[in-house]
Amino acid sequence: MATALARTHEAYDVARVRGDFPILARHVNGHPLVYLDSAASSQRPRAVIEAVDHYETHCHANVHRGVHALSQAATDAFEGARERVRRFLNARSVKEIIFTRGTTEAINLVANAWARPRLGPGDEILITWLEHHANIVPWQMVCAATGATLKVAPIDERGELRFEAWEALLSPRTRLVAVGHVSNALGTVLPVARIVKAAHARGVPVLLDGAQAVPHGGADVQALDCDFYAFSAHKLYGPTGIGVLYGREALLREMPPWQGGGDMILSVSFEGTTYNDLPWKFEAGTPNISGAVGLGAAIDYLETLGPGAVHAHEQRLLAKATAAALGIPGLRVIGTATDKAAVLSFTVEGIHPHDLGTILDHEGVAIRTGHHCAMPVMDFFGIPATARASFACYNDDADIERLIRALHTAREVFS
Ligand code: PMP
């Protein structure tokens, strides 16, 4: 195993990968940029920028409706991207791949089209304490509208789900389990295989929020056996404003459309309207065509690097950065799960995370500070915020050295 990992590392040419990302050549505040905020939004490789540019320059028109050449080119590009996503997620059919604005809209789609019509007083939705607000608030809204109850499974001091406590909350009234695949605030990888198995044993469908999982190695929805899977392109080296909801076809078929308008219909009259087939039934209005093209190119790019090789590279960086950070007096790592994605959340005694972020920015080091849209996680640890460095395919050892040096500088400023 160690030899295989070492080989993967040798084979992984991070200098070449960095060369694929034009933005990494820029300076910030007089220093070469160190970008450690990929969990919020990753940067785009030239392949994605050029695919979007090529589409805009040569192919753009509206999709699905035109007989002219450009409309057909745009439709081919858009539907080709859908097939690309299907293969990436290993979904059975393109009918199961719905383009959305991102993870947030994907979860809201399930909340509105699956949960709202089905749930009533006494029903329960089970989430965890680790969720991003995008996997909390839509369920609170469903509960407010239907009288259902939101149940929240606890975590422990390492930031891991207390699985037995989660399982104990699965009740005969649980109608849906919604859970993050990877926590954005802490990096914890949740035991989603066990979760799906336990929920399915009781006939409960499972939605996985894959926003933070997909960039670190992809996802196989058939292997996961989940019912819904959501992710955003902009964390996967793709554009903003585009994401995906995977849904099991049988469930999607039973769901009414969420939004009405063009493209989601077969025919409209004042006597009645018939809805389009899957997946278009859930894609009202002109979609983000160039975004889909960019997402397809981003998936191609990640697959060229090899998701496994990227994962191994990031894990090596995470281990190195964690060890180096622990050498800084007063630094506390928040989130020490055994299985973690490449996210290092921390606090430094006597320095507010926002001040840390500002000082690091002066040094050209971009990290994220705040509650990371996961306020319950912050409450659990009794802190208002953390500083978070997150690693992607293009980060290298020099980035870690710059991060650690900038943290020492921050300590000196505040001593
Ligand atoms: N879930 C998780 C775990 C996330 O990290 C994010 C983005 N920070 C979201 C959901 C929401 O993604 P988006 O803003 O792209 O819709």
Short mmCIF file of C-alpha atoms and ligand atoms in Angstrom, two decimals:
data_model
loop_
_atom_site.label_atom_id
_atom_site.label_comp_id
_atom_site.label_asym_id
_atom_site.label_seq_id
_atom_site.Cartn_x
_atom_site.Cartn_y
_atom_site.Cartn_z
CA MET A 1 0.00 0.00 0.00
CA ALA A 2 2.76 2.43 1.02
CA THR A 3 4.70 1.55 -2.14
CA ALA A 4 1.64 2.05 -4.30
CA LEU A 5 1.02 5.45 -2.72
CA ALA A 6 4.66 6.43 -3.16
CA ARG A 7 4.47 5.46 -6.81
CA THR A 8 1.30 7.48 -7.26
CA HIS A 9 3.07 10.46 -5.71
CA GLU A 10 6.09 10.06 -7.99
CA ALA A 11 3.83 9.84 -11.00
CA TYR A 12 1.91 12.95 -9.99
CA ASP A 13 3.56 15.95 -11.61
CA VAL A 14 2.21 18.84 -9.57
CA ALA A 15 4.37 21.40 -11.41
CA ARG A 16 2.70 20.41 -14.67
CA VAL A 17 -0.74 20.51 -13.01
CA ARG A 18 -0.03 24.03 -11.69
CA GLY A 19 0.88 25.08 -15.21
CA ASP A 20 -2.65 24.14 -16.28
CA PHE A 21 -4.15 26.84 -14.01
CA PRO A 22 -3.37 30.32 -15.37
CA ILE A 23 -4.59 32.13 -12.24
CA LEU A 24 -1.83 30.56 -10.16
CA ALA A 25 0.69 32.74 -12.02
CA ARG A 26 -0.73 35.94 -10.55
CA HIS A 27 0.52 37.87 -7.56
CA VAL A 28 -1.59 39.03 -4.62
CA ASN A 29 -0.39 41.88 -2.43
CA GLY A 30 3.04 41.61 -3.99
CA HIS A 31 3.42 37.86 -3.38
CA PRO A 32 2.89 34.88 -5.66
CA LEU A 33 -0.62 33.59 -4.96
CA VAL A 34 -1.02 30.63 -2.62
CA TYR A 35 -4.59 29.47 -3.11
CA LEU A 36 -5.90 27.41 -0.20
CA ASP A 37 -9.63 28.09 -0.53
CA SER A 38 -10.64 25.39 -3.00
CA ALA A 39 -13.31 23.99 -0.67
CA ALA A 40 -15.17 27.27 -1.23
CA SER A 41 -14.47 27.36 -4.96
CA SER A 42 -11.65 25.77 -6.88
CA GLN A 43 -9.75 27.41 -9.73
CA ARG A 44 -10.27 26.47 -13.40
CA PRO A 45 -7.73 24.82 -15.64
CA ARG A 46 -7.10 26.20 -19.11
CA ALA A 47 -9.00 23.20 -20.57
CA VAL A 48 -12.21 24.42 -18.90
CA ILE A 49 -11.66 28.07 -19.80
CA GLU A 50 -11.01 27.10 -23.41
CA ALA A 51 -13.98 24.72 -23.66
CA VAL A 52 -16.31 27.50 -22.46
CA ASP A 53 -14.62 30.00 -24.77
CA HIS A 54 -14.92 27.64 -27.74
CA TYR A 55 -18.60 27.10 -27.02
CA GLU A 56 -19.27 30.83 -26.71
CA THR A 57 -17.23 31.65 -29.81
CA HIS A 58 -18.49 28.92 -32.12
CA CYS A 59 -21.60 27.14 -30.88
CA HIS A 60 -23.89 29.32 -28.80
CA ALA A 61 -27.64 29.35 -29.41
CA ASN A 62 -30.61 28.20 -27.36
CA VAL A 63 -30.92 24.44 -26.88
CA HIS A 64 -33.61 21.91 -27.81
CA ARG A 65 -35.87 24.19 -29.80
CA GLY A 66 -34.04 25.23 -32.93
CA VAL A 67 -33.59 23.41 -36.22
CA HIS A 68 -30.68 25.62 -37.25
CA ALA A 69 -27.08 24.48 -37.05
CA LEU A 70 -26.06 26.49 -34.02
CA SER A 71 -29.02 25.35 -31.94
CA GLN A 72 -28.15 21.78 -32.79
CA ALA A 73 -24.50 22.36 -31.92
CA ALA A 74 -25.52 23.88 -28.58
CA THR A 75 -27.92 21.01 -27.89
CA ASP A 76 -25.21 18.46 -28.70
CA ALA A 77 -22.76 20.25 -26.41
CA PHE A 78 -25.30 20.48 -23.58
CA GLU A 79 -26.58 16.91 -23.84
CA GLY A 80 -23.04 15.67 -24.40
CA ALA A 81 -22.10 17.23 -21.06
CA ARG A 82 -25.01 15.40 -19.44
CA GLU A 83 -23.71 12.08 -20.75
CA ARG A 84 -20.27 13.05 -19.45
CA VAL A 85 -21.73 13.60 -15.97
CA ARG A 86 -23.63 10.30 -16.18
CA ARG A 87 -20.41 8.38 -16.84
CA PHE A 88 -18.57 10.29 -14.11
CA LEU A 89 -21.23 9.39 -11.53
CA ASN A 90 -21.82 5.94 -13.02
CA ALA A 91 -25.56 6.63 -13.19
CA ARG A 92 -27.63 4.14 -15.15
CA SER A 93 -29.20 6.68 -17.48
CA VAL A 94 -29.00 10.34 -18.51
CA LYS A 95 -32.62 10.54 -17.36
CA GLU A 96 -31.17 10.52 -13.84
CA ILE A 97 -28.91 13.56 -14.39
CA ILE A 98 -30.60 16.92 -13.81
CA PHE A 99 -28.69 20.15 -14.29
CA THR A 100 -29.23 22.70 -11.52
CA ARG A 101 -27.55 25.93 -10.43
CA GLY A 102 -25.53 23.95 -7.92
CA THR A 103 -25.75 21.78 -4.83
CA THR A 104 -28.07 24.22 -3.09
CA GLU A 105 -30.62 24.17 -5.89
CA ALA A 106 -30.33 20.39 -6.23
CA ILE A 107 -31.22 19.91 -2.56
CA ASN A 108 -34.04 22.44 -2.81
CA LEU A 109 -35.39 20.53 -5.80
CA VAL A 110 -35.66 17.35 -3.72
CA ALA A 111 -37.11 19.30 -0.80
CA ASN A 112 -39.82 20.84 -2.96
CA ALA A 113 -40.61 18.08 -5.43
CA TRP A 114 -40.04 14.98 -3.31
CA ALA A 115 -40.43 15.91 0.35
CA ARG A 116 -43.13 18.59 0.42
CA PRO A 117 -45.85 16.63 -1.34
CA ARG A 118 -45.19 13.51 0.74
CA LEU A 119 -44.49 14.61 4.29
CA GLY A 120 -46.97 15.50 7.01
CA PRO A 121 -47.14 16.01 10.77
CA GLY A 122 -45.24 13.33 12.65
CA ASP A 123 -42.96 12.47 9.74
CA GLU A 124 -39.23 12.94 10.25
CA ILE A 125 -36.23 14.00 8.20
CA LEU A 126 -32.89 12.87 9.61
CA ILE A 127 -29.75 14.95 9.06
CA THR A 128 -26.51 15.32 11.03
CA TRP A 129 -24.85 18.04 13.04
CA LEU A 130 -22.16 18.32 10.35
CA GLU A 131 -24.32 19.64 7.54
CA HIS A 132 -23.77 22.73 5.43
CA HIS A 133 -26.67 25.18 5.69
CA ALA A 134 -27.72 24.03 2.19
CA ASN A 135 -28.54 20.65 3.72
CA ILE A 136 -30.31 22.12 6.77
CA VAL A 137 -32.43 25.09 5.76
CA PRO A 138 -34.39 23.46 2.89
CA TRP A 139 -35.46 20.72 5.35
CA GLN A 140 -36.41 23.29 7.98
CA MET A 141 -38.59 24.92 5.33
CA VAL A 142 -40.18 21.58 4.44
CA CYS A 143 -40.87 20.95 8.11
CA ALA A 144 -42.42 24.41 8.55
CA ALA A 145 -44.69 23.81 5.55
CA THR A 146 -45.72 20.22 6.32
CA GLY A 147 -45.55 19.82 10.10
CA ALA A 148 -42.76 17.25 9.78
CA THR A 149 -39.89 17.21 12.29
CA LEU A 150 -36.17 17.65 11.65
CA LYS A 151 -33.98 15.24 13.61
CA VAL A 152 -30.27 15.94 13.96
CA ALA A 153 -27.74 13.21 14.73
CA PRO A 154 -24.86 14.20 17.04
CA ILE A 155 -21.12 14.28 16.40
CA ASP A 156 -18.16 13.76 18.71
CA GLU A 157 -15.10 15.83 19.63
CA ARG A 158 -13.20 14.58 16.59
CA GLY A 159 -15.97 15.84 14.34
CA GLU A 160 -17.12 12.34 13.46
CA LEU A 161 -20.72 11.25 13.27
CA ARG A 162 -21.81 9.19 16.27
CA PHE A 163 -23.09 6.41 14.08
CA GLU A 164 -24.95 4.44 16.76
CA ALA A 165 -26.71 7.62 17.90
CA TRP A 166 -27.55 8.38 14.26
CA GLU A 167 -28.95 4.88 13.82
CA ALA A 168 -30.99 5.20 17.00
CA LEU A 169 -32.66 8.28 15.50
CA LEU A 170 -33.85 6.27 12.49
CA SER A 171 -37.45 5.68 13.46
CA PRO A 172 -40.56 4.24 11.83
CA ARG A 173 -41.46 7.88 11.08
CA THR A 174 -38.21 8.69 9.27
CA ARG A 175 -39.12 9.49 5.68
CA LEU A 176 -35.79 10.80 4.40
CA VAL A 177 -32.13 10.72 5.40
CA ALA A 178 -30.08 13.68 4.12
CA VAL A 179 -26.37 13.71 4.85
CA GLY A 180 -23.16 15.29 3.64
CA HIS A 181 -20.70 12.91 2.01
CA VAL A 182 -17.83 15.12 3.27
CA SER A 183 -18.10 18.00 5.76
CA ASN A 184 -16.97 21.32 4.30
CA ALA A 185 -16.15 22.84 7.68
CA LEU A 186 -14.02 19.99 9.05
CA GLY A 187 -13.26 17.64 6.17
CA THR A 188 -14.84 14.63 7.91
CA VAL A 189 -15.74 11.85 5.47
CA LEU A 190 -19.04 10.42 6.63
CA PRO A 191 -19.72 6.67 6.69
CA VAL A 192 -22.17 6.97 3.83
CA ALA A 193 -22.10 3.29 2.82
CA ARG A 194 -23.22 2.28 6.33
CA ILE A 195 -25.76 5.09 6.38
CA VAL A 196 -27.33 4.06 3.08
CA LYS A 197 -27.42 0.40 4.12
CA ALA A 198 -29.07 1.12 7.46
CA ALA A 199 -31.59 3.56 5.96
CA HIS A 200 -32.50 1.23 3.09
CA ALA A 201 -32.97 -1.65 5.51
CA ARG A 202 -35.86 0.43 6.87
CA GLY A 203 -37.05 1.52 3.43
CA VAL A 204 -35.86 5.12 3.87
CA PRO A 205 -34.36 6.92 0.85
CA VAL A 206 -31.04 8.77 1.21
CA LEU A 207 -29.85 12.07 -0.24
CA LEU A 208 -26.10 12.65 -0.21
CA ASP A 209 -24.66 16.16 -0.43
CA GLY A 210 -21.53 15.47 -2.47
CA ALA A 211 -20.33 19.07 -2.87
CA GLN A 212 -17.10 18.39 -0.98
CA ALA A 213 -16.66 14.75 -1.96
CA VAL A 214 -16.71 14.81 -5.74
CA PRO A 215 -13.59 17.02 -6.16
CA HIS A 216 -11.50 14.61 -4.09
CA GLY A 217 -12.07 11.43 -6.05
CA GLY A 218 -15.48 11.42 -7.70
CA ALA A 219 -18.52 9.40 -6.69
CA ASP A 220 -20.17 6.23 -7.97
CA VAL A 221 -23.89 6.47 -7.30
CA GLN A 222 -24.50 2.80 -8.04
CA ALA A 223 -21.78 1.70 -5.63
CA LEU A 224 -23.05 4.20 -3.03
CA ASP A 225 -26.60 2.99 -3.74
CA CYS A 226 -27.93 6.43 -2.75
CA ASP A 227 -31.24 7.79 -4.03
CA PHE A 228 -30.18 11.39 -4.62
CA TYR A 229 -26.69 12.88 -5.00
CA ALA A 230 -25.96 16.60 -5.35
CA PHE A 231 -22.81 18.48 -6.32
CA SER A 232 -21.59 21.80 -7.75
CA ALA A 233 -19.23 22.27 -10.71
CA HIS A 234 -17.35 25.19 -9.20
CA LYS A 235 -15.73 23.02 -6.52
CA LEU A 236 -14.71 20.54 -9.22
CA TYR A 237 -12.58 22.89 -11.35
CA GLY A 238 -15.66 23.89 -13.35
CA PRO A 239 -17.77 27.05 -13.70
CA THR A 240 -20.10 28.66 -11.16
CA GLY A 241 -23.87 28.55 -11.58
CA ILE A 242 -24.07 24.90 -12.63
CA GLY A 243 -24.43 21.71 -10.66
CA VAL A 244 -26.13 18.37 -10.73
CA LEU A 245 -28.83 16.42 -9.02
CA TYR A 246 -28.59 12.69 -9.57
CA GLY A 247 -31.87 11.00 -8.75
CA ARG A 248 -32.90 7.38 -8.97
CA GLU A 249 -35.16 7.20 -12.01
CA ALA A 250 -38.07 5.53 -10.21
CA LEU A 251 -38.16 8.34 -7.63
CA LEU A 252 -37.80 11.12 -10.21
CA ARG A 253 -40.69 9.66 -12.19
CA GLU A 254 -43.01 9.91 -9.19
CA MET A 255 -42.05 13.52 -8.47
CA PRO A 256 -44.01 16.46 -9.84
CA PRO A 257 -42.02 19.24 -11.53
CA TRP A 258 -40.71 21.86 -9.17
CA GLN A 259 -40.63 24.89 -11.47
CA GLY A 260 -42.86 25.48 -14.49
CA GLY A 261 -41.99 27.11 -17.80
CA GLY A 262 -40.37 26.37 -21.12
CA ASP A 263 -38.46 23.15 -21.80
CA MET A 264 -40.15 21.20 -19.00
CA ILE A 265 -43.35 20.67 -21.04
CA LEU A 266 -44.41 18.53 -24.00
CA SER A 267 -47.52 20.56 -24.73
CA VAL A 268 -49.35 23.48 -23.14
CA SER A 269 -52.97 24.47 -23.48
CA PHE A 270 -55.45 26.15 -21.20
CA GLU A 271 -57.21 22.81 -20.82
CA GLY A 272 -54.07 21.22 -19.44
CA THR A 273 -50.33 20.86 -19.78
CA THR A 274 -48.32 17.69 -20.22
CA TYR A 275 -44.84 17.59 -18.79
CA ASN A 276 -41.65 16.64 -20.56
CA ASP A 277 -39.77 13.38 -20.01
CA LEU A 278 -36.89 13.02 -17.61
CA PRO A 279 -34.59 14.79 -17.10
CA TRP A 280 -36.04 17.90 -18.77
CA LYS A 281 -39.17 17.77 -16.57
CA PHE A 282 -36.98 19.35 -13.87
CA GLU A 283 -35.18 21.88 -16.08
CA ALA A 284 -37.60 24.75 -16.64
CA GLY A 285 -36.28 27.66 -18.69
CA THR A 286 -33.12 28.18 -20.70
CA PRO A 287 -30.35 26.32 -18.89
CA ASN A 288 -26.76 27.30 -18.20
CA ILE A 289 -25.43 25.83 -21.44
CA SER A 290 -21.86 27.10 -21.32
CA GLY A 291 -21.72 26.08 -17.66
CA ALA A 292 -22.63 22.51 -18.58
CA VAL A 293 -19.94 22.54 -21.27
CA GLY A 294 -17.42 23.77 -18.69
CA LEU A 295 -18.51 21.07 -16.25
CA GLY A 296 -18.00 18.39 -18.90
CA ALA A 297 -14.51 19.74 -19.57
CA ALA A 298 -13.75 19.85 -15.83
CA ILE A 299 -14.69 16.19 -15.49
CA ASP A 300 -12.48 15.33 -18.47
CA TYR A 301 -9.66 17.25 -16.83
CA LEU A 302 -10.02 15.52 -13.45
CA GLU A 303 -10.17 12.13 -15.13
CA THR A 304 -7.01 12.89 -17.08
CA LEU A 305 -5.20 13.57 -13.82
CA GLY A 306 -6.77 10.48 -12.28
CA PRO A 307 -9.10 11.06 -9.32
CA GLY A 308 -7.16 8.45 -7.32
CA ALA A 309 -3.84 10.21 -7.95
CA VAL A 310 -5.36 13.58 -7.00
CA HIS A 311 -6.76 12.07 -3.81
CA ALA A 312 -3.40 10.56 -2.84
CA HIS A 313 -1.64 13.86 -3.56
CA GLU A 314 -4.09 15.86 -1.45
CA GLN A 315 -3.91 13.38 1.41
CA ARG A 316 -0.14 13.71 1.49
CA LEU A 317 -0.48 17.51 1.60
CA LEU A 318 -3.09 17.30 4.35
CA ALA A 319 -0.88 15.08 6.52
CA LYS A 320 2.12 17.35 5.99
CA ALA A 321 0.20 20.58 6.62
CA THR A 322 -1.47 19.16 9.74
CA ALA A 323 1.86 18.05 11.22
CA ALA A 324 3.46 21.43 10.46
CA ALA A 325 0.49 23.40 11.80
CA LEU A 326 0.56 21.49 15.07
CA GLY A 327 4.06 22.89 15.61
CA ILE A 328 2.63 26.41 15.88
CA PRO A 329 2.05 27.35 19.54
CA GLY A 330 -1.62 27.92 20.35
CA LEU A 331 -2.90 26.33 17.16
CA ARG A 332 -5.82 23.94 17.62
CA VAL A 333 -6.99 21.72 14.78
CA ILE A 334 -10.79 21.59 14.66
CA GLY A 335 -11.90 18.30 13.17
CA THR A 336 -9.58 15.34 13.66
CA ALA A 337 -11.61 12.56 12.08
CA THR A 338 -9.73 9.43 11.04
CA ASP A 339 -11.08 9.73 7.52
CA LYS A 340 -10.73 13.31 6.29
CA ALA A 341 -10.75 15.09 2.96
CA ALA A 342 -8.07 17.72 2.35
CA VAL A 343 -9.46 20.36 4.70
CA LEU A 344 -7.51 21.79 7.64
CA SER A 345 -9.71 23.84 9.97
CA PHE A 346 -8.04 25.49 12.93
CA THR A 347 -7.97 28.29 15.47
CA VAL A 348 -4.94 30.11 16.90
CA GLU A 349 -5.16 31.22 20.50
CA GLY A 350 -5.44 34.99 20.86
CA ILE A 351 -6.07 35.71 17.17
CA HIS A 352 -9.56 35.95 15.69
CA PRO A 353 -9.82 33.82 12.53
CA HIS A 354 -10.78 36.90 10.50
CA ASP A 355 -7.59 38.69 11.59
CA LEU A 356 -5.62 35.58 10.69
CA GLY A 357 -7.24 35.54 7.25
CA THR A 358 -6.41 39.21 6.71
CA ILE A 359 -2.77 38.83 7.70
CA LEU A 360 -2.39 35.76 5.52
CA ASP A 361 -3.93 37.65 2.62
CA HIS A 362 -1.27 40.34 3.03
CA GLU A 363 1.23 37.52 2.50
CA GLY A 364 -0.59 36.36 -0.64
CA VAL A 365 -2.06 33.30 1.10
CA ALA A 366 -5.80 32.81 0.50
CA ILE A 367 -7.61 30.83 3.18
CA ARG A 368 -11.24 30.92 4.27
CA THR A 369 -12.31 32.21 7.67
CA GLY A 370 -15.75 32.20 9.24
CA HIS A 371 -18.46 29.69 10.05
CA HIS A 372 -18.25 28.06 6.59
CA CYS A 373 -22.06 27.96 6.32
CA ALA A 374 -22.01 25.36 9.07
CA MET A 375 -22.95 27.36 12.16
CA PRO A 376 -24.13 24.32 14.18
CA VAL A 377 -20.64 22.81 13.79
CA MET A 378 -19.10 26.00 15.19
CA ASP A 379 -21.63 25.95 18.06
CA PHE A 380 -20.70 22.35 18.83
CA PHE A 381 -17.04 23.32 19.24
CA GLY A 382 -17.98 26.49 21.13
CA ILE A 383 -16.24 28.80 18.66
CA PRO A 384 -17.60 31.51 16.37
CA ALA A 385 -15.38 30.66 13.42
CA THR A 386 -12.33 28.80 12.21
CA ALA A 387 -9.58 29.45 9.71
CA ARG A 388 -9.70 26.82 6.97
CA ALA A 389 -7.00 25.85 4.50
CA SER A 390 -8.21 23.44 1.84
CA PHE A 391 -6.05 21.62 -0.69
CA ALA A 392 -6.66 20.75 -4.32
CA CYS A 393 -4.87 19.07 -7.20
CA TYR A 394 -2.66 22.14 -7.82
CA ASN A 395 -1.32 22.75 -4.31
CA ASP A 396 2.24 21.79 -3.49
CA ASP A 397 4.75 21.64 -0.66
CA ALA A 398 5.76 25.27 -1.24
CA ASP A 399 2.14 26.31 -0.55
CA ILE A 400 2.31 24.58 2.83
CA GLU A 401 5.62 26.27 3.65
CA ARG A 402 4.14 29.68 2.77
CA LEU A 403 1.04 28.95 4.88
CA ILE A 404 3.10 27.99 7.91
CA ARG A 405 5.43 30.98 7.48
CA ALA A 406 2.43 33.33 7.24
CA LEU A 407 0.93 31.81 10.40
CA HIS A 408 4.20 32.50 12.24
CA THR A 409 4.06 36.08 10.95
CA ALA A 410 0.50 36.42 12.27
CA ARG A 411 1.60 35.21 15.68
CA GLU A 412 4.42 37.76 15.73
CA VAL A 413 1.98 40.55 14.81
CA PHE A 414 -0.26 39.58 17.74
CA SER A 415 2.48 38.83 20.31
N1 PMP B 1 -22.87 21.50 0.69
C1 PMP B 1 -21.58 21.57 1.01
C2 PMP B 1 -20.97 20.47 1.83
C3 PMP B 1 -20.81 22.65 0.57
O1 PMP B 1 -19.52 22.71 0.91
C4 PMP B 1 -21.41 23.66 -0.20
C5 PMP B 1 -20.62 24.87 -0.66
N2 PMP B 1 -19.82 25.43 0.32
C6 PMP B 1 -22.76 23.53 -0.51
C7 PMP B 1 -23.46 22.44 -0.06
C8 PMP B 1 -23.45 24.55 -1.35
O2 PMP B 1 -22.92 24.56 -2.62
P1 PMP B 1 -23.34 25.70 -3.66
O3 PMP B 1 -23.13 27.01 -2.95
O4 PMP B 1 -22.39 25.52 -4.80
O5 PMP B 1 -24.76 25.46 -4.03
#
